[in-house]
Amino acid sequence: FLRGGDGAIYFLFSLPKTLQDDYALTRDLVNNHGIAVIPGTACGAPGTIRICYANLSGDKLLDAISRLERGLTAALISSRSSSA
């Protein structure tokens, strides 16, 4: 779902059941994929991540989206293989 407020430019992204540890996921995204997001738990929304996209040029935004996609895909694949 999307949530915003006065001047807020971010997505609040709901995580699948296999990725509910939003703190672990945010650590993995920053350490392994160079993407800094906020764990939803820190914003009162456990099981989500907050993705800010303010002040990014078009090229930087596309690069960030690509790295985020790779990081989330890797985390999802890893979580599925560890729960199997």
CSV table of N, CA, C and O in Angstrom, one decimal, residues 4-32:
chain,number,residue,atom,x,y,z
A,4,GLY,N,1.4,8.5,2.5
A,4,GLY,CA,2.2,9.7,2.4
A,4,GLY,C,1.5,10.7,3.3
A,4,GLY,O,0.4,10.6,3.8
A,5,GLY,N,2.2,11.8,3.5
A,5,GLY,CA,1.7,12.9,4.3
A,5,GLY,C,2.2,14.2,3.7
A,5,GLY,O,2.6,14.3,2.6
A,6,ASP,N,2.1,15.2,4.5
A,6,ASP,CA,2.6,16.5,4.1
A,6,ASP,C,4.1,16.5,3.8
A,6,ASP,O,4.9,16.4,4.7
A,7,GLY,N,4.4,16.5,2.5
A,7,GLY,CA,5.8,16.6,2.1
A,7,GLY,C,6.5,15.2,2.0
A,7,GLY,O,7.6,15.1,1.7
A,8,ALA,N,5.8,14.2,2.4
A,8,ALA,CA,6.4,12.8,2.4
A,8,ALA,C,6.4,12.3,1.0
A,8,ALA,O,5.4,12.4,0.3
A,9,ILE,N,7.5,11.7,0.6
A,9,ILE,CA,7.7,11.1,-0.7
A,9,ILE,C,8.3,9.7,-0.5
A,9,ILE,O,9.5,9.5,-0.6
A,10,TYR,N,7.4,8.8,-0.2
A,10,TYR,CA,7.9,7.4,0.1
A,10,TYR,C,6.8,6.4,-0.2
A,10,TYR,O,5.6,6.7,-0.2
A,11,PHE,N,7.2,5.1,-0.4
A,11,PHE,CA,6.3,4.0,-0.4
A,11,PHE,C,6.5,3.2,0.9
A,11,PHE,O,7.6,3.1,1.4
A,12,LEU,N,5.4,2.7,1.4
A,12,LEU,CA,5.5,1.7,2.4
A,12,LEU,C,5.1,0.4,1.8
A,12,LEU,O,4.0,0.2,1.4
A,13,PHE,N,6.1,-0.5,1.6
A,13,PHE,CA,6.0,-1.7,0.9
A,13,PHE,C,5.8,-2.9,1.8
A,13,PHE,O,6.6,-3.2,2.7
A,14,SER,N,4.7,-3.6,1.7
A,14,SER,CA,4.3,-4.8,2.5
A,14,SER,C,5.2,-5.9,2.0
A,14,SER,O,5.3,-6.2,0.8
A,15,LEU,N,5.8,-6.6,3.0
A,15,LEU,CA,6.7,-7.7,2.7
A,15,LEU,C,5.9,-9.0,2.7
A,15,LEU,O,5.0,-9.2,3.5
A,16,PRO,N,6.3,-10.0,1.9
A,16,PRO,CA,5.7,-11.3,1.9
A,16,PRO,C,6.0,-12.0,3.3
A,16,PRO,O,6.9,-11.7,4.0
A,17,LYS,N,5.2,-13.0,3.6
A,17,LYS,CA,5.3,-13.7,4.9
A,17,LYS,C,6.7,-14.3,5.1
A,17,LYS,O,7.1,-14.3,6.3
A,18,THR,N,7.4,-14.6,4.1
A,18,THR,CA,8.7,-15.2,4.3
A,18,THR,C,9.8,-14.2,4.6
A,18,THR,O,10.9,-14.5,4.9
A,19,LEU,N,9.5,-12.9,4.5
A,19,LEU,CA,10.4,-11.8,4.7
A,19,LEU,C,9.9,-10.8,5.8
A,19,LEU,O,10.0,-9.6,5.7
A,20,GLN,N,9.3,-11.3,6.9
A,20,GLN,CA,8.7,-10.5,7.9
A,20,GLN,C,9.7,-9.8,8.8
A,20,GLN,O,9.4,-8.8,9.4
A,21,ASP,N,11.0,-10.2,8.8
A,21,ASP,CA,12.0,-9.6,9.6
A,21,ASP,C,12.5,-8.3,8.9
A,21,ASP,O,13.5,-8.4,8.2
A,22,ASP,N,11.8,-7.2,9.0
A,22,ASP,CA,12.2,-6.0,8.2
A,22,ASP,C,13.5,-5.5,8.6
A,22,ASP,O,14.2,-4.9,7.7
A,23,TYR,N,14.0,-5.6,9.8
A,23,TYR,CA,15.3,-5.2,10.2
A,23,TYR,C,16.4,-6.0,9.5
A,23,TYR,O,17.4,-5.4,9.0
A,24,ALA,N,16.3,-7.3,9.5
A,24,ALA,CA,17.3,-8.1,8.8
A,24,ALA,C,17.3,-7.8,7.3
A,24,ALA,O,18.4,-7.7,6.7
A,25,LEU,N,16.1,-7.6,6.7
A,25,LEU,CA,16.1,-7.3,5.3
A,25,LEU,C,16.7,-6.0,5.0
A,25,LEU,O,17.5,-5.8,4.0
A,26,THR,N,16.5,-4.9,5.8
A,26,THR,CA,17.1,-3.6,5.5
A,26,THR,C,18.6,-3.7,5.7
A,26,THR,O,19.3,-3.1,4.9
A,27,ARG,N,19.1,-4.5,6.6
A,27,ARG,CA,20.6,-4.7,6.8
A,27,ARG,C,21.1,-5.3,5.5
A,27,ARG,O,22.2,-4.9,5.0
A,28,ASP,N,20.5,-6.4,5.0
A,28,ASP,CA,20.9,-7.0,3.8
A,28,ASP,C,20.9,-6.1,2.6
A,28,ASP,O,21.9,-6.1,1.8
A,29,LEU,N,19.9,-5.3,2.5
A,29,LEU,CA,19.8,-4.4,1.3
A,29,LEU,C,20.9,-3.4,1.3
A,29,LEU,O,21.5,-3.1,0.3
A,30,VAL,N,21.2,-2.8,2.5
A,30,VAL,CA,22.3,-1.8,2.5
A,30,VAL,C,23.6,-2.5,2.4
A,30,VAL,O,24.5,-1.9,1.7
A,31,ASN,N,23.9,-3.6,3.1
A,31,ASN,CA,25.2,-4.2,3.0
A,31,ASN,C,25.5,-4.9,1.7
A,31,ASN,O,26.7,-4.9,1.3
A,32,ASN,N,24.5,-5.5,1.1
A,32,ASN,CA,24.8,-6.3,-0.1
A,32,ASN,C,24.4,-5.7,-1.4
A,32,ASN,O,24.8,-6.1,-2.5
